[in-house]
Amino acid sequence: MNYQAAKQFYEREGHLQVPRKWVERIVGEDQEEREHKLGAWISNQRSRAATLTPERMELLSAIGMRWS
């Protein structure tokens, strides 16, 4: 779901320069609104880049993730 939050942010803002404390709200398939600590998650993905699967790196790169 954090990927969906990142994708939503990217589609709205055109980048993934997410402030560290940013909380993104998305509506799930069950129509429930959920909050995702997107800023922290993006930061964690960057810091863990060496351990991410190639598939995850590719997904995030496709929506504008900057790794450095």
A tleap script that builds the chain and sets N, CA, C and O, in Angstrom:
source leaprc.protein.ff14SB
mol = sequence {
  NMET ASN TYR GLN ALA ALA LYS GLN PHE TYR
  GLU ARG GLU GLY HIE LEU GLN VAL PRO ARG
  LYS TRP VAL GLU ARG ILE VAL GLY GLU ASP
  GLN GLU GLU ARG GLU HIE LYS LEU GLY ALA
  TRP ILE SER ASN GLN ARG SER ARG ALA ALA
  THR LEU THR PRO GLU ARG MET GLU LEU LEU
  SER ALA ILE GLY MET ARG TRP CSER
}
set mol.1.N position { 0.813 -1.201 0.000 }
set mol.1.CA position { 0.000 0.000 0.000 }
set mol.1.C position { 0.857 1.267 0.000 }
set mol.1.O position { 0.436 2.290 -0.540 }
set mol.2.N position { 2.047 1.218 0.594 }
set mol.2.CA position { 2.886 2.406 0.567 }
set mol.2.C position { 3.286 2.750 -0.857 }
set mol.2.O position { 3.442 3.923 -1.194 }
set mol.3.N position { 3.455 1.715 -1.707 }
set mol.3.CA position { 3.754 1.986 -3.111 }
set mol.3.C position { 2.585 2.750 -3.741 }
set mol.3.O position { 2.801 3.697 -4.496 }
set mol.4.N position { 1.359 2.345 -3.437 }
set mol.4.CA position { 0.190 3.042 -3.977 }
set mol.4.C position { 0.168 4.498 -3.519 }
set mol.4.O position { -0.167 5.395 -4.292 }
set mol.5.N position { 0.527 4.724 -2.264 }
set mol.5.CA position { 0.588 6.092 -1.745 }
set mol.5.C position { 1.658 6.881 -2.482 }
set mol.5.O position { 1.451 8.048 -2.814 }
set mol.6.N position { 2.808 6.251 -2.744 }
set mol.6.CA position { 3.886 6.917 -3.481 }
set mol.6.C position { 3.449 7.230 -4.908 }
set mol.6.O position { 3.724 8.311 -5.427 }
set mol.7.N position { 2.775 6.284 -5.531 }
set mol.7.CA position { 2.306 6.485 -6.902 }
set mol.7.C position { 1.288 7.624 -6.961 }
set mol.7.O position { 1.334 8.457 -7.865 }
set mol.8.N position { 0.378 7.655 -6.004 }
set mol.8.CA position { -0.627 8.711 -5.947 }
set mol.8.C position { 0.051 10.078 -5.785 }
set mol.8.O position { -0.312 11.041 -6.461 }
set mol.9.N position { 1.032 10.152 -4.887 }
set mol.9.CA position { 1.755 11.399 -4.665 }
set mol.9.C position { 2.458 11.838 -5.944 }
set mol.9.O position { 2.389 13.004 -6.332 }
set mol.10.N position { 3.139 10.886 -6.600 }
set mol.10.CA position { 3.860 11.194 -7.835 }
set mol.10.C position { 2.913 11.691 -8.933 }
set mol.10.O position { 3.219 12.664 -9.622 }
set mol.11.N position { 1.785 11.037 -9.095 }
set mol.11.CA position { 0.830 11.435 -10.138 }
set mol.11.C position { 0.265 12.832 -9.869 }
set mol.11.O position { -0.024 13.573 -10.809 }
set mol.12.N position { 0.109 13.190 -8.611 }
set mol.12.CA position { -0.411 14.503 -8.255 }
set mol.12.C position { 0.668 15.580 -8.317 }
set mol.12.O position { 0.428 16.673 -8.830 }
set mol.13.N position { 1.863 15.271 -7.792 }
set mol.13.CA position { 2.912 16.277 -7.636 }
set mol.13.C position { 3.960 16.257 -8.749 }
set mol.13.O position { 4.632 17.261 -8.986 }
set mol.14.N position { 4.103 15.108 -9.438 }
set mol.14.CA position { 5.093 15.004 -10.513 }
set mol.14.C position { 6.503 14.690 -10.045 }
set mol.14.O position { 7.449 14.769 -10.828 }
set mol.15.N position { 6.652 14.333 -8.772 }
set mol.15.CA position { 7.973 13.994 -8.221 }
set mol.15.C position { 7.778 13.190 -6.937 }
set mol.15.O position { 6.667 13.060 -6.423 }
set mol.16.N position { 8.893 12.656 -6.438 }
set mol.16.CA position { 8.853 11.957 -5.144 }
set mol.16.C position { 9.782 12.628 -4.137 }
set mol.16.O position { 10.398 11.950 -3.314 }
set mol.17.N position { 9.885 13.928 -4.195 }
set mol.17.CA position { 10.639 14.692 -3.197 }
set mol.17.C position { 9.701 14.917 -2.011 }
set mol.17.O position { 9.248 16.034 -1.759 }
set mol.18.N position { 9.425 13.846 -1.302 }
set mol.18.CA position { 8.417 13.851 -0.242 }
set mol.18.C position { 9.044 14.325 1.069 }
set mol.18.O position { 10.055 13.772 1.502 }
set mol.19.N position { 8.461 15.333 1.701 }
set mol.19.CA position { 8.975 15.759 3.012 }
set mol.19.C position { 8.951 14.593 4.003 }
set mol.19.O position { 8.024 13.783 3.985 }
set mol.20.N position { 9.947 14.507 4.851 }
set mol.20.CA position { 10.131 13.375 5.769 }
set mol.20.C position { 8.881 13.088 6.603 }
set mol.20.O position { 8.580 11.922 6.859 }
set mol.21.N position { 8.161 14.096 7.023 }
set mol.21.CA position { 6.995 13.881 7.897 }
set mol.21.C position { 5.672 13.819 7.135 }
set mol.21.O position { 4.607 13.843 7.752 }
set mol.22.N position { 5.720 13.739 5.812 }
set mol.22.CA position { 4.506 13.749 5.000 }
set mol.22.C position { 3.658 12.499 5.246 }
set mol.22.O position { 4.173 11.382 5.293 }
set mol.23.N position { 2.361 12.707 5.399 }
set mol.23.CA position { 1.399 11.616 5.523 }
set mol.23.C position { 0.471 11.696 4.312 }
set mol.23.O position { -0.176 12.718 4.085 }
set mol.24.N position { 0.411 10.617 3.541 }
set mol.24.CA position { -0.442 10.553 2.352 }
set mol.24.C position { -1.686 9.746 2.701 }
set mol.24.O position { -1.602 8.688 3.325 }
set mol.25.N position { -2.829 10.255 2.293 }
set mol.25.CA position { -4.092 9.550 2.535 }
set mol.25.C position { -4.547 8.898 1.236 }
set mol.25.O position { -4.626 9.549 0.195 }
set mol.26.N position { -4.844 7.609 1.311 }
set mol.26.CA position { -5.377 6.914 0.140 }
set mol.26.C position { -6.635 6.156 0.544 }
set mol.26.O position { -6.820 5.785 1.703 }
set mol.27.N position { -7.490 5.940 -0.446 }
set mol.27.CA position { -8.718 5.182 -0.227 }
set mol.27.C position { -8.483 3.775 -0.747 }
set mol.27.O position { -8.165 3.587 -1.921 }
set mol.28.N position { -8.639 2.789 0.124 }
set mol.28.CA position { -8.416 1.400 -0.239 }
set mol.28.C position { -9.580 0.816 -1.019 }
set mol.28.O position { -10.598 1.473 -1.238 }
set mol.29.N position { -9.410 -0.424 -1.430 }
set mol.29.CA position { -10.461 -1.123 -2.182 }
set mol.29.C position { -11.752 -1.236 -1.376 }
set mol.29.O position { -12.840 -1.331 -1.944 }
set mol.30.N position { -11.627 -1.225 -0.057 }
set mol.30.CA position { -12.808 -1.306 0.807 }
set mol.30.C position { -13.417 0.079 1.074 }
set mol.30.O position { -14.305 0.229 1.913 }
set mol.31.N position { -12.917 1.089 0.339 }
set mol.31.CA position { -13.385 2.471 0.441 }
set mol.31.C position { -13.025 3.143 1.763 }
set mol.31.O position { -13.509 4.235 2.058 }
set mol.32.N position { -12.184 2.498 2.552 }
set mol.32.CA position { -11.711 3.096 3.796 }
set mol.32.C position { -10.500 3.972 3.507 }
set mol.32.O position { -9.596 3.569 2.774 }
set mol.33.N position { -10.482 5.170 4.084 }
set mol.33.CA position { -9.332 6.044 3.928 }
set mol.33.C position { -8.260 5.637 4.936 }
set mol.33.O position { -8.537 5.420 6.116 }
set mol.34.N position { -7.043 5.541 4.441 }
set mol.34.CA position { -5.929 5.166 5.309 }
set mol.34.C position { -4.813 6.188 5.175 }
set mol.34.O position { -4.614 6.779 4.114 }
set mol.35.N position { -4.095 6.384 6.261 }
set mol.35.CA position { -2.959 7.287 6.255 }
set mol.35.C position { -1.674 6.473 6.182 }
set mol.35.O position { -1.514 5.470 6.878 }
set mol.36.N position { -0.770 6.921 5.331 }
set mol.36.CA position { 0.526 6.266 5.181 }
set mol.36.C position { 1.617 7.285 5.426 }
set mol.36.O position { 1.591 8.377 4.859 }
set mol.37.N position { 2.569 6.941 6.259 }
set mol.37.CA position { 3.687 7.834 6.558 }
set mol.37.C position { 4.657 7.769 5.380 }
set mol.37.O position { 5.727 7.166 5.454 }
set mol.38.N position { 4.244 8.406 4.307 }
set mol.38.CA position { 4.963 8.285 3.040 }
set mol.38.C position { 6.367 8.869 3.100 }
set mol.38.O position { 7.297 8.276 2.554 }
set mol.39.N position { 6.542 10.004 3.744 }
set mol.39.CA position { 7.864 10.619 3.810 }
set mol.39.C position { 8.886 9.694 4.448 }
set mol.39.O position { 9.991 9.529 3.930 }
set mol.40.N position { 8.521 9.097 5.563 }
set mol.40.CA position { 9.423 8.172 6.255 }
set mol.40.C position { 9.678 6.930 5.397 }
set mol.40.O position { 10.805 6.440 5.335 }
set mol.41.N position { 8.642 6.425 4.741 }
set mol.41.CA position { 8.783 5.225 3.921 }
set mol.41.C position { 9.719 5.472 2.743 }
set mol.41.O position { 10.582 4.645 2.449 }
set mol.42.N position { 9.548 6.621 2.062 }
set mol.42.CA position { 10.421 6.954 0.931 }
set mol.42.C position { 11.868 7.053 1.407 }
set mol.42.O position { 12.774 6.522 0.766 }
set mol.43.N position { 12.079 7.728 2.523 }
set mol.43.CA position { 13.420 7.867 3.086 }
set mol.43.C position { 14.026 6.500 3.389 }
set mol.43.O position { 15.199 6.256 3.104 }
set mol.44.N position { 13.224 5.615 3.965 }
set mol.44.CA position { 13.703 4.263 4.281 }
set mol.44.C position { 14.047 3.481 3.020 }
set mol.44.O position { 15.033 2.745 3.003 }
set mol.45.N position { 13.253 3.628 1.968 }
set mol.45.CA position { 13.546 2.921 0.721 }
set mol.45.C position { 14.892 3.390 0.157 }
set mol.45.O position { 15.696 2.579 -0.304 }
set mol.46.N position { 15.125 4.692 0.197 }
set mol.46.CA position { 16.404 5.232 -0.292 }
set mol.46.C position { 17.571 4.677 0.518 }
set mol.46.O position { 18.583 4.262 -0.046 }
set mol.47.N position { 17.430 4.672 1.833 }
set mol.47.CA position { 18.544 4.229 2.676 }
set mol.47.C position { 18.768 2.721 2.584 }
set mol.47.O position { 19.852 2.232 2.901 }
set mol.48.N position { 17.752 1.990 2.154 }
set mol.48.CA position { 17.865 0.526 2.036 }
set mol.48.C position { 18.018 0.063 0.581 }
set mol.48.O position { 17.821 -1.115 0.282 }
set mol.49.N position { 18.359 0.966 -0.301 }
set mol.49.CA position { 18.410 0.657 -1.734 }
set mol.49.C position { 19.252 -0.575 -2.039 }
set mol.49.O position { 18.907 -1.354 -2.927 }
set mol.50.N position { 20.341 -0.756 -1.320 }
set mol.50.CA position { 21.235 -1.888 -1.580 }
set mol.50.C position { 20.577 -3.236 -1.282 }
set mol.50.O position { 21.025 -4.266 -1.786 }
set mol.51.N position { 19.521 -3.238 -0.471 }
set mol.51.CA position { 18.892 -4.503 -0.092 }
set mol.51.C position { 17.528 -4.726 -0.750 }
set mol.51.O position { 16.899 -5.765 -0.546 }
set mol.52.N position { 17.075 -3.754 -1.536 }
set mol.52.CA position { 15.776 -3.902 -2.201 }
set mol.52.C position { 15.883 -4.851 -3.385 }
set mol.52.O position { 16.941 -4.974 -4.002 }
set mol.53.N position { 14.787 -5.515 -3.694 }
set mol.53.CA position { 14.776 -6.386 -4.861 }
set mol.53.C position { 14.837 -5.531 -6.130 }
set mol.53.O position { 14.393 -4.383 -6.129 }
set mol.54.N position { 15.387 -6.091 -7.207 }
set mol.54.CA position { 15.408 -5.341 -8.472 }
set mol.54.C position { 14.006 -4.925 -8.917 }
set mol.54.O position { 13.830 -3.859 -9.507 }
set mol.55.N position { 13.014 -5.766 -8.633 }
set mol.55.CA position { 11.637 -5.455 -9.011 }
set mol.55.C position { 11.135 -4.205 -8.278 }
set mol.55.O position { 10.505 -3.338 -8.884 }
set mol.56.N position { 11.414 -4.118 -6.982 }
set mol.56.CA position { 10.979 -2.955 -6.211 }
set mol.56.C position { 11.713 -1.702 -6.693 }
set mol.56.O position { 11.108 -0.640 -6.836 }
set mol.57.N position { 13.014 -1.833 -6.941 }
set mol.57.CA position { 13.793 -0.687 -7.442 }
set mol.57.C position { 13.206 -0.198 -8.765 }
set mol.57.O position { 13.083 1.007 -8.988 }
set mol.58.N position { 12.849 -1.128 -9.632 }
set mol.58.CA position { 12.291 -0.781 -10.940 }
set mol.58.C position { 10.929 -0.086 -10.789 }
set mol.58.O position { 10.668 0.919 -11.449 }
set mol.59.N position { 10.067 -0.623 -9.923 }
set mol.59.CA position { 8.756 -0.009 -9.684 }
set mol.59.C position { 8.901 1.427 -9.193 }
set mol.59.O position { 8.238 2.334 -9.696 }
set mol.60.N position { 9.764 1.622 -8.218 }
set mol.60.CA position { 9.951 2.954 -7.659 }
set mol.60.C position { 10.619 3.899 -8.654 }
set mol.60.O position { 10.255 5.072 -8.736 }
set mol.61.N position { 11.580 3.401 -9.402 }
set mol.61.CA position { 12.240 4.232 -10.415 }
set mol.61.C position { 11.243 4.682 -11.476 }
set mol.61.O position { 11.335 5.799 -11.984 }
set mol.62.N position { 10.299 3.820 -11.809 }
set mol.62.CA position { 9.311 4.119 -12.832 }
set mol.62.C position { 8.388 5.267 -12.422 }
set mol.62.O position { 7.804 5.923 -13.283 }
set mol.63.N position { 8.253 5.513 -11.135 }
set mol.63.CA position { 7.411 6.631 -10.688 }
set mol.63.C position { 8.246 7.788 -10.150 }
set mol.63.O position { 7.759 8.595 -9.358 }
set mol.64.N position { 9.494 7.868 -10.576 }
set mol.64.CA position { 10.287 9.054 -10.279 }
set mol.64.C position { 11.161 9.020 -9.049 }
set mol.64.O position { 11.630 10.068 -8.604 }
set mol.65.N position { 11.398 7.840 -8.481 }
set mol.65.CA position { 12.269 7.770 -7.298 }
set mol.65.C position { 13.680 8.190 -7.666 }
set mol.65.O position { 14.245 7.725 -8.656 }
set mol.66.N position { 14.239 9.073 -6.857 }
set mol.66.CA position { 15.636 9.477 -6.999 }
set mol.66.C position { 16.387 8.809 -5.875 }
set mol.66.O position { 16.022 8.953 -4.708 }
set mol.67.N position { 17.424 8.087 -6.209 }
set mol.67.CA position { 18.113 7.240 -5.241 }
set mol.67.C position { 19.221 7.944 -4.478 }
set mol.67.O position { 19.770 7.378 -3.532 }
set mol.68.N position { 19.559 9.152 -4.862 }
set mol.68.CA position { 20.631 9.844 -4.133 }
set mol.68.C position { 20.187 11.235 -3.730 }
set mol.68.O position { 20.952 11.972 -3.108 }
savepdb mol mol.pdb
quit
